[in-house]
XYZ file of C-alpha atoms in Angstrom:
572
model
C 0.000 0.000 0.000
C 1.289 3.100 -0.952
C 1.776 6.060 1.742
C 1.611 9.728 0.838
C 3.924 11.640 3.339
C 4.673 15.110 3.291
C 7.604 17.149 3.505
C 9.009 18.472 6.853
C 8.584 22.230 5.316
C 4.838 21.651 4.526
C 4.178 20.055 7.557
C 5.203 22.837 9.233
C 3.739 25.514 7.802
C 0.652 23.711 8.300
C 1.172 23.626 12.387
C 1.698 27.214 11.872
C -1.730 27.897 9.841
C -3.857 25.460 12.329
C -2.099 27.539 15.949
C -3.220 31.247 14.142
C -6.902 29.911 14.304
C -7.156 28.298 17.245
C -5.448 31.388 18.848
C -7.887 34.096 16.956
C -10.443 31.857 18.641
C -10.046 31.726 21.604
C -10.514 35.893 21.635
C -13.551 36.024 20.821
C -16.451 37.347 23.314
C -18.812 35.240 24.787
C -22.755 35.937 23.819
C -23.424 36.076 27.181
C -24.139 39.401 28.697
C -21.711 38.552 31.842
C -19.024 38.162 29.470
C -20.174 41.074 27.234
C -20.058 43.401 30.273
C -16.613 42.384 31.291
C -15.004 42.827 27.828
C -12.654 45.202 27.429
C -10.747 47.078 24.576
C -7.007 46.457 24.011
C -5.823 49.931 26.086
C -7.950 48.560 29.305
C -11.297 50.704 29.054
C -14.336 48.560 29.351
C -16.391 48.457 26.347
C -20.351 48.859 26.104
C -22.269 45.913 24.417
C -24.045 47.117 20.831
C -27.687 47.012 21.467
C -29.207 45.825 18.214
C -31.153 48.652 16.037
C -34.961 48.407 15.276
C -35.928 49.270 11.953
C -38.993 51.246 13.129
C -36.724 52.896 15.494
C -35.543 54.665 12.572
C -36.364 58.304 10.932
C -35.197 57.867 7.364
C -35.095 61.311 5.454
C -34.658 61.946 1.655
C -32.973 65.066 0.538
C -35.702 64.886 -2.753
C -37.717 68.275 -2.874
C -41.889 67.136 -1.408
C -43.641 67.000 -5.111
C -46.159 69.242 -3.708
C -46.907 72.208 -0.742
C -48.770 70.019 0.964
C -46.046 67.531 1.624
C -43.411 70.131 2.271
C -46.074 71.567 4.397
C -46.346 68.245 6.442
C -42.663 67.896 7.065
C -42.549 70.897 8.866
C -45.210 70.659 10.883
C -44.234 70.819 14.521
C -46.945 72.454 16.991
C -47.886 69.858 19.399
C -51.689 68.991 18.751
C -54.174 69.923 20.658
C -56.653 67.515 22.163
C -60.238 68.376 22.666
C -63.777 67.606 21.625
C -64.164 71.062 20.130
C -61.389 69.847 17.628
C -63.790 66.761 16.351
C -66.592 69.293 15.382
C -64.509 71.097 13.643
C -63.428 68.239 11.470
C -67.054 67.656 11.379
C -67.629 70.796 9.960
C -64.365 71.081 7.542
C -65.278 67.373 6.345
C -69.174 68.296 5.358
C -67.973 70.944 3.343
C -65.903 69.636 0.868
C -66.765 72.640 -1.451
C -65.025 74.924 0.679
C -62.228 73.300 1.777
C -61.462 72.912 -1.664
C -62.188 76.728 -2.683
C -60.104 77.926 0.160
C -57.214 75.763 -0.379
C -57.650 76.748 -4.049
C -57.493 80.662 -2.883
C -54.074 80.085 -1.322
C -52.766 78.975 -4.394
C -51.030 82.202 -5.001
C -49.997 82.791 -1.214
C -48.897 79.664 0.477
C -45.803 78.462 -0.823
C -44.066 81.913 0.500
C -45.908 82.100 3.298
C -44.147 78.305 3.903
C -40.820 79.322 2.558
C -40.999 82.155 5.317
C -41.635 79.928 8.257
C -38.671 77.264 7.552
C -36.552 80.709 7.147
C -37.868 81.533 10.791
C -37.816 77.705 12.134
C -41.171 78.294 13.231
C -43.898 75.780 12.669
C -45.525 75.419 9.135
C -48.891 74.523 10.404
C -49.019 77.942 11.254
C -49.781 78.758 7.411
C -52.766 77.092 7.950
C -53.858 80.211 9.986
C -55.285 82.184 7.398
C -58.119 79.825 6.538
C -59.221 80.024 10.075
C -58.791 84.367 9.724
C -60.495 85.354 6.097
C -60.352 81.805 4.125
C -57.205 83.245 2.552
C -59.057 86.582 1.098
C -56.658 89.393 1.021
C -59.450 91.880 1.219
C -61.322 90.120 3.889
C -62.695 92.991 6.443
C -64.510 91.944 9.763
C -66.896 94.219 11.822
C -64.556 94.710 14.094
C -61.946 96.592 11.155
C -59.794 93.715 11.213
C -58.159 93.369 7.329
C -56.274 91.342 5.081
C -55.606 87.420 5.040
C -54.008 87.279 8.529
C -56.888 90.030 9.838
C -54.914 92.810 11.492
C -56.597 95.242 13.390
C -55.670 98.949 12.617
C -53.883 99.653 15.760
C -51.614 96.414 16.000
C -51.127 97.307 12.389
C -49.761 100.480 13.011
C -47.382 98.785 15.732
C -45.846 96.294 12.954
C -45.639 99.219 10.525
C -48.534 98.393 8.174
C -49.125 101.420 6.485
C -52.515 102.371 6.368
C -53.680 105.808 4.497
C -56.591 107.234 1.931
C -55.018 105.101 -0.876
C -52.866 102.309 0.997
C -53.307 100.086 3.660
C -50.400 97.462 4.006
C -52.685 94.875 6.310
C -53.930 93.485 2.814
C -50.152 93.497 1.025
C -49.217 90.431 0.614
C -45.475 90.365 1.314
C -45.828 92.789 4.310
C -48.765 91.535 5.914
C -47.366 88.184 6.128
C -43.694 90.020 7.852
C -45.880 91.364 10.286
C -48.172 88.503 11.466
C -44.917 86.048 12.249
C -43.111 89.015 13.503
C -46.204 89.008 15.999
C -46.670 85.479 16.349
C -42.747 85.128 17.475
C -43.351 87.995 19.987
C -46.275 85.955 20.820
C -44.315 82.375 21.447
C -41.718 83.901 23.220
C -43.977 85.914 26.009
C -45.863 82.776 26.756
C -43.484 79.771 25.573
C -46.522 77.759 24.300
C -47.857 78.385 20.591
C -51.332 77.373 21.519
C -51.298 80.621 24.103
C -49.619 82.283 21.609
C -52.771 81.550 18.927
C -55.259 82.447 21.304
C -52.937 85.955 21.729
C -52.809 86.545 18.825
C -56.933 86.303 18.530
C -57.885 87.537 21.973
C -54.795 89.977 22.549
C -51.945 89.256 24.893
C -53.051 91.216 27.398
C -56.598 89.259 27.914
C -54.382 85.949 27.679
C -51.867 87.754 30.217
C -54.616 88.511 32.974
C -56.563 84.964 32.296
C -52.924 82.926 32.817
C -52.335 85.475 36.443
C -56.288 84.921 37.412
C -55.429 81.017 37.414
C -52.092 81.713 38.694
C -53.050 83.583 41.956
C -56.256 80.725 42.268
C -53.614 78.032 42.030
C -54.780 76.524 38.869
C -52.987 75.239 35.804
C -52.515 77.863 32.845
C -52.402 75.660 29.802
C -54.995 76.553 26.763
C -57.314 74.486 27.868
C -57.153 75.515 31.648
C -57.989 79.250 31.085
C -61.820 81.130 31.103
C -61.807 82.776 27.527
C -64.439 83.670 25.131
C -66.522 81.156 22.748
C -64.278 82.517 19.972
C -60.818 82.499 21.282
C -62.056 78.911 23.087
C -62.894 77.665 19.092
C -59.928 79.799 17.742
C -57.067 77.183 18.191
C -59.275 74.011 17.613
C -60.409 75.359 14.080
C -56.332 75.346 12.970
C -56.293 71.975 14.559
C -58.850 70.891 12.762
C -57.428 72.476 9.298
C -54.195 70.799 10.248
C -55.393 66.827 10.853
C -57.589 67.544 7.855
C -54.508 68.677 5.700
C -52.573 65.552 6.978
C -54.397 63.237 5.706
C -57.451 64.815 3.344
C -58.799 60.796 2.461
C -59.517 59.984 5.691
C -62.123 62.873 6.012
C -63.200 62.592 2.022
C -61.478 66.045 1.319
C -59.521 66.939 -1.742
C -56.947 69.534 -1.288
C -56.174 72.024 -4.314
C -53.238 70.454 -6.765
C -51.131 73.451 -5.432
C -47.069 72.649 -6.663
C -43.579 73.218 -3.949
C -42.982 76.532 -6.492
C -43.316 80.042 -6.514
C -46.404 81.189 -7.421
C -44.734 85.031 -8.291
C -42.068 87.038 -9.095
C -41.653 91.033 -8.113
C -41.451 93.469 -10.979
C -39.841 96.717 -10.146
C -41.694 100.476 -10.919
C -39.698 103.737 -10.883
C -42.871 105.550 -11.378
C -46.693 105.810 -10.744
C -48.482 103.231 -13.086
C -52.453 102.873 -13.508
C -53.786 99.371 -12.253
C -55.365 98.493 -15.569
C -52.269 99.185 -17.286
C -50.221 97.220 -15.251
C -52.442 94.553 -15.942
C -52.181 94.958 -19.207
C -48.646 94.617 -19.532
C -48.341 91.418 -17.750
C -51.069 89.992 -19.821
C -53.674 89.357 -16.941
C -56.750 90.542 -15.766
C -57.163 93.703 -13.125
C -58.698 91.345 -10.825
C -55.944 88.445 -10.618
C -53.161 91.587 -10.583
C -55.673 92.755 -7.546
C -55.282 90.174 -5.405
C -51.348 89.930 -5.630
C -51.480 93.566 -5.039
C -54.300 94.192 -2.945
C -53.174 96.904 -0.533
C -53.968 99.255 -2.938
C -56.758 100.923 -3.000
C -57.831 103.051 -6.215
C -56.896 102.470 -9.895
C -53.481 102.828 -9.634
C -49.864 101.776 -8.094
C -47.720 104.901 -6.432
C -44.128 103.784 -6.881
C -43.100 105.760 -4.157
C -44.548 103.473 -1.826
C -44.840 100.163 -3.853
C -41.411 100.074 -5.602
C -42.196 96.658 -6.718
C -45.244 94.729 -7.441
C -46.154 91.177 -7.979
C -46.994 89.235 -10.660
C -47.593 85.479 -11.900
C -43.770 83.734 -12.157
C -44.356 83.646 -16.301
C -46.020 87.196 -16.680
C -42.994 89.012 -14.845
C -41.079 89.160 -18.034
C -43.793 89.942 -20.215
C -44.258 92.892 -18.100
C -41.028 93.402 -17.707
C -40.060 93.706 -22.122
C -43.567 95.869 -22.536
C -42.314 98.390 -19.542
C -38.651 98.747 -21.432
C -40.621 99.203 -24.335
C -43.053 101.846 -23.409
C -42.086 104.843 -25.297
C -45.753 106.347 -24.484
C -44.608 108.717 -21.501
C -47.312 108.808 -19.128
C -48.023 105.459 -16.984
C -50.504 107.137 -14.890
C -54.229 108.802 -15.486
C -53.958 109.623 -11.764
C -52.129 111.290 -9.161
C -52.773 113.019 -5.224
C -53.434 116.490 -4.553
C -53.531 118.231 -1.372
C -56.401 120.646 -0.514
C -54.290 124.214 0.567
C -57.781 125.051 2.596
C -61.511 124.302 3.276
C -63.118 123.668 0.008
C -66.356 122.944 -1.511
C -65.712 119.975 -4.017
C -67.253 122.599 -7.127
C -63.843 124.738 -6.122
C -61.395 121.775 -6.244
C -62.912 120.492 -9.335
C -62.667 124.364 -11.062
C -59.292 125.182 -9.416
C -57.651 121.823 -11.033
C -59.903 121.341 -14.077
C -61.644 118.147 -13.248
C -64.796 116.902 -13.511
C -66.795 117.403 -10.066
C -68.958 114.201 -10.170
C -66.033 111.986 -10.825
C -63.873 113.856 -7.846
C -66.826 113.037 -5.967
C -67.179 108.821 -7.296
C -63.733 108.391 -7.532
C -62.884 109.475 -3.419
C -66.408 108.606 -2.003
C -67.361 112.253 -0.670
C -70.823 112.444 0.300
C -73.071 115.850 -0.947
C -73.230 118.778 1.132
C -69.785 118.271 2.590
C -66.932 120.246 2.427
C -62.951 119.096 2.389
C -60.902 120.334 4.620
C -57.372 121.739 4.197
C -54.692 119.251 3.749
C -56.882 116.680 2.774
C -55.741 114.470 0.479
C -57.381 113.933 -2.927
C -57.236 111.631 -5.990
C -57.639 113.476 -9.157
C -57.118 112.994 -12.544
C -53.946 113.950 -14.183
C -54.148 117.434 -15.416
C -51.911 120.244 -15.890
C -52.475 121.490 -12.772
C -51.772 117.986 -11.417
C -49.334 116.501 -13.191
C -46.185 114.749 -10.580
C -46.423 111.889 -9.344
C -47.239 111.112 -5.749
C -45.342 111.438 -3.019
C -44.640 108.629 -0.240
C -45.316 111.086 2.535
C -48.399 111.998 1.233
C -49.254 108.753 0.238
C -48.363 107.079 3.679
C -50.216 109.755 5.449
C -52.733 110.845 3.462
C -56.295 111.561 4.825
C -59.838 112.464 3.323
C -60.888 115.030 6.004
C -64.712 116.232 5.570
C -66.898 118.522 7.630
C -70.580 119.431 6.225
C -71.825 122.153 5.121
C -72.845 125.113 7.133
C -76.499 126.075 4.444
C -78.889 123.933 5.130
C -80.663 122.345 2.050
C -84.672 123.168 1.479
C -85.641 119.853 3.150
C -83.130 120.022 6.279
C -84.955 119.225 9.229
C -86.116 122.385 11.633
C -86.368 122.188 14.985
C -89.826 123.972 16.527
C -91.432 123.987 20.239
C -95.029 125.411 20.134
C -97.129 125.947 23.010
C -100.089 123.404 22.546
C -103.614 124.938 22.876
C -106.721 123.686 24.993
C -107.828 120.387 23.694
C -104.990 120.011 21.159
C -103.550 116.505 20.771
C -101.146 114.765 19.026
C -103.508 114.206 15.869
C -104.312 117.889 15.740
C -101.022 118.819 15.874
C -99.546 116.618 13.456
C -102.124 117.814 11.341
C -101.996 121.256 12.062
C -97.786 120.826 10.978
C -98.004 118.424 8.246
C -96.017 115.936 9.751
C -96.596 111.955 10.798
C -98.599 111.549 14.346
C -96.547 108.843 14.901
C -93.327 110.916 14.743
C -94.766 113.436 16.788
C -95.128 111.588 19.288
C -91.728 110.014 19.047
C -90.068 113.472 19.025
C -92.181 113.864 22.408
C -91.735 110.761 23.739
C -95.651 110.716 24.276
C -98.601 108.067 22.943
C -99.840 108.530 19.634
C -103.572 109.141 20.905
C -102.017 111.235 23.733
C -103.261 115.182 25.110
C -100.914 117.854 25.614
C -101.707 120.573 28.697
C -102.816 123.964 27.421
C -99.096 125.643 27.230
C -97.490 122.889 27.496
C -94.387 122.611 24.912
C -94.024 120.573 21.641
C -91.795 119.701 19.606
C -91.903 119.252 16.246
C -89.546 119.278 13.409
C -89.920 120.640 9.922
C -88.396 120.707 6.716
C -88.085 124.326 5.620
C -89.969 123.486 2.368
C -92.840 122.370 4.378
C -93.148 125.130 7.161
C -93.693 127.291 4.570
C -96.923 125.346 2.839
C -98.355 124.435 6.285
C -101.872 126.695 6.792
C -100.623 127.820 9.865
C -97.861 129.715 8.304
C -100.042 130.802 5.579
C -102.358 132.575 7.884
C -99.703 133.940 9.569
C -98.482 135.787 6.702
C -101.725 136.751 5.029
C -102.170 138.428 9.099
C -99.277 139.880 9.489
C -99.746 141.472 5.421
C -102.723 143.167 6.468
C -101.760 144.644 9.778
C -98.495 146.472 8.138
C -100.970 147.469 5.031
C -103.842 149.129 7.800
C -100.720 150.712 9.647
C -99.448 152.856 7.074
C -100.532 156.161 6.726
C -102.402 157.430 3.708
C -100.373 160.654 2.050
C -102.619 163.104 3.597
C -102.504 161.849 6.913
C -98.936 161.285 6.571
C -98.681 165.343 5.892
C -100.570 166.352 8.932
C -98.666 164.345 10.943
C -102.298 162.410 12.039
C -103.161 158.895 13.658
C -104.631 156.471 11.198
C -107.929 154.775 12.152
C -106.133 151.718 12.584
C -103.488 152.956 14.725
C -105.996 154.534 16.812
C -108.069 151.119 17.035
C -104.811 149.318 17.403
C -103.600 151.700 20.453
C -107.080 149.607 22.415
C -106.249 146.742 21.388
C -102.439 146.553 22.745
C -104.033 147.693 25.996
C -106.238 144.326 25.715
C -103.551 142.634 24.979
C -101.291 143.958 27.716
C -103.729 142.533 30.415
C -104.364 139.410 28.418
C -103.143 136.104 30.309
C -100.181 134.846 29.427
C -100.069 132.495 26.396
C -102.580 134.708 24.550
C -102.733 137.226 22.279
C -104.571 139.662 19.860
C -107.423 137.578 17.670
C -105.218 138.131 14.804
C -102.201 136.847 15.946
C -103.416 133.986 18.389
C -104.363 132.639 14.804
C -100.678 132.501 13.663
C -97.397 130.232 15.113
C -95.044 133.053 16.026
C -92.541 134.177 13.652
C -94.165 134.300 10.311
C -96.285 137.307 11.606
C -93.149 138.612 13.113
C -90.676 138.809 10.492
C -92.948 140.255 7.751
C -94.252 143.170 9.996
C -90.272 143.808 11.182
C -89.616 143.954 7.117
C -92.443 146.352 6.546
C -91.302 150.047 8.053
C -93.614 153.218 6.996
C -92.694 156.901 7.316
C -95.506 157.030 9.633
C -93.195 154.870 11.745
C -91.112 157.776 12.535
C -93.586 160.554 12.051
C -96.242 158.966 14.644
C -94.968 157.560 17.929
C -98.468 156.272 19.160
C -98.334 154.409 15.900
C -95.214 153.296 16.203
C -95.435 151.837 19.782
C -98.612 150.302 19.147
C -96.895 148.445 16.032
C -93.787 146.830 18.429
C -96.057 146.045 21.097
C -98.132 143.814 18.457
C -94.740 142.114 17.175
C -93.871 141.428 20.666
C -97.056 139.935 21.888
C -96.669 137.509 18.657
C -93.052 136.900 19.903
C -94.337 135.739 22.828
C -96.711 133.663 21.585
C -93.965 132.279 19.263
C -91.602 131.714 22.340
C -94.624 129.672 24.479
């Protein structure tokens, strides 16, 4: 039989191979965790045992841009949510409307993707763009009762403290780029007063001092001062569960049968610069929209056109930027603008302005919403048409500051109201009366604060108010002048008379009757003048003098103690 044997080199290097792995070996840990916990590394330290990785333990992230603003949108949100039965009902609400949610998120087309961009630049929260559905359903003109404007709803004071200009022809709440500055510069204020964003929401809704004083009421009581801990009103209570709402909706729209607007992770515009005053509708025009999509990326602006001084650039849709861009370079036309400001040097009737600049007064009046019979007062500001006495454009002083100061009119028209007070006679009531003045016996006894079937006390006084047209068609005032006509006619003198220097019969009849109507009772008078409501008969006798006036003192006295008894009268 045939043995293979092998060299003494081989076999040796064999020995060698077979030691090296039995060694290598014999260094390896044990799997149990006594001998895992007393391993150590070669330079003596003691070494911690690996603890195996979950693969749900794991945030993976891509660095691919979301293919939407809704998913870039979701990766930033970062509020914690809020918890609260007010929150389902508002889902409710959101969810039965699918209409709405998907006009509104439609709306934001044009807004949202800066408004994001702007909170990652601030590391604050993108839910937080959500907050303009729950102000004005993204509407940059939006206005509440309470004078709150724009798409994040600033009131005009907190406007003025986050330097939203607001003026005659601007107000910055509805801009679109400087709106949206100031409401995060007011939400960060917000955060970092109260260190919670929900608090900071319901600040921002309620005011920070009513969320200031509710947080120190449960303070001093002992009480927590979360959201949901505080006394607040119905709105403010609803304010923060409506974004909540908006936000779970957003996160997953199928689950509550919702479809979000196809809105893309791009810029919706692009700014266009102006070194001069432009109308709206040509502005328009040169980008190649319509005056009501260039509106709402410009909507601060408040007439038909675009004062560069204030506005240096506008915006426009990304692909109509350089459209209007090549026609502006191109304009070889001049004049941008139809309009411009000017300032009133004093108090003016509108008929001056429009004469002293050579406009047309009806539109001065349409175009700055100036009611009739008032007048503008000095330093008011004014949009007028270009003219030659109006030519430059607008200032940003005046345009910043500039107010539409009116006072009315002094004259009073033919049907302004007049204010009377008659003494009532025996018997009279508020029918007779009414009748007597022409005027409704149900606002005659309004203006009394009486019945409408109610009797006045001889003497006792009325009130009633006229239109100067009227008191003069009313039979009372009639008579009146018809009486006081024929007593100035019987008073004057014939020629002959007037030569002699004698009475006339009807002064000398008139001389007995002022004594009867000396020692009448008060609230009487003559016949002829008890017949008449005061001043009528009083004016036209004052207008009608006769030589015999000065020529005949008994006739003279007799005629100003008749005027005065019917001054009385008028008085009572």
């Amino acid at each position: 039989m045939l043995r293979t044997t092998l060299t003494d080199p081989l076999r040796w290097l064999m020995a060698v191979a077979i030691g090296a792995v039995m060694a290598g070996c014999s260094t390896l840990p044990s799997s149990s965790p006594e001998s895992a916990a007393n391993a150590y590394a070669p330079d003596g330290r003691a070494l911690a045992p690996i603890e195996p990785a979950s693969i749900y333990s794991l945030e993976v992230r891509t660095t691919a841009p979301a293919q939407d603003i809704w998913a870039r949108m979701r990766s930033g949100f970062g509020m914690p949510d809020l918890h609260s039965p007010l929150v389902g009902e508002r889902e409710r609400w959101y969810a039965s409307r699918p209409d709405l949610m998907l006009r509104m998120t439609e709306r934001s087309r044009k807004y949202l993707f800066h408004i994001v961009e702007e909170l990652e630049r601030r590391n604050m929260p993108t839910e937080l763009a959500l907050l303009p559905f729950v102000e004005s359903a993204y509407n940059p003109n939006a206005v509440s009762s309470a004078k709150a404007a724009g798409m994040w709803q600033f009131m005009p004071a907190t406007g003025i403290d986050y330097s939203l200009e607001q003026s005659a022809f601007i107000d910055d709440r509805r801009d679109v780029l400087e709106s949206t500055r100031a409401a995060l510069d007011y939400l960060q204020k917000l955060h970092n007063m109260f260190g919670d964003w929900h608090l900071a929401l319901a600040a921002y809704n309620w005011g920070e001092g009513s969320v200031g004083r509710a947080r120190a009421r449960n303070q001093n009581a002992g009480l927590p001062t979360g959201y949901l801990d505080l006394r607040m009103p119905d709105e403010t209570r609803g304010y923060v569960p409506k974004l909540q709402a908006i936000k779970n909706i957003v996160s997953n729209p199928r689950a509550f049968g919702v479809e979000l607007a196809d809105i893309g992770n791009h810029a919706y515009f692009d700014t266009a610069t102006i070194a001069r005053d432009i109308d709206v509708a040509r502005a328009a025009q040169m980008a190649g929209i319509s005056e009501a999509d260039f509106r709402l990326l410009n909507p601060a602006h408040k007439g038909p056109v675009v004062f560069a001084a204030v506005t240096p650039e506008i915006l426009l849709p990304w692909e109509s930027a350089q459209t209007f861009r090549s026609n502006l370079a191109n304009h070889r036309d001049g004049r941008l603008a139809s309009w411009t400001v000017w300032t009133a040097p004093q108090r003016m009737a509108l008929a001056d302005v429009a004469q002293r600049i050579g406009a047309d007064e009806q539109e001065l009046r349409t175009l700055n919403a100036i009611p009739r019979n008032m007048l503008i007062e000095g330093g008011s500001a004014l949009l007028v048409p270009r003219t030659s006495a109006a030519l430059a454009d607008a200032a940003a002083e005046t345009i910043a500051n500039g107010r539409l100061k009116l006072t009315p009119e002094r004259r009073a028209s033919a049907d302004s109201p007049r204010r009377l007070t008659v003494a009532a006679r025996k018997g009279e009531t508020v029918a007779t009366l009414a009748a007597r003045y022409k005027v409704a016996k149900a606002d005659l006894a309004r203006w009394n604060k009486v019945a409408p079937n109610a009797r006045f006390k001889p003497g006792q006084k009325v009130v009633v108010l006229q239109s100067a047209r009227s008191a003069k068609t009313t039979p009372a005032a009639a008579q009146a002048s018809k009486a006081a006509t024929r007593t100035a006619k019987a008073a004057a003198p014939t020629a002959k008379q007037a030569k002699q220097g004698q009475p006339t019969k009807q002064a000398k009849a008139s001389a007995q009757t002022g004594k009867t109507a000396r020692t009448a009772q008060a609230g009487k008078t003559v016949k002829t003048a008890a017949k008449t409501p005061g001043k009528a008969t009083n004016k036209t006798a004052a207008k009608t003098p006769t030589k015999a006036t000065a020529a005949h003192k008994p006739a003279t006295s007799q005629k100003t103690r008749v005027a005065t008894a019917n001054s009385r009268t008028a008085k009572q």
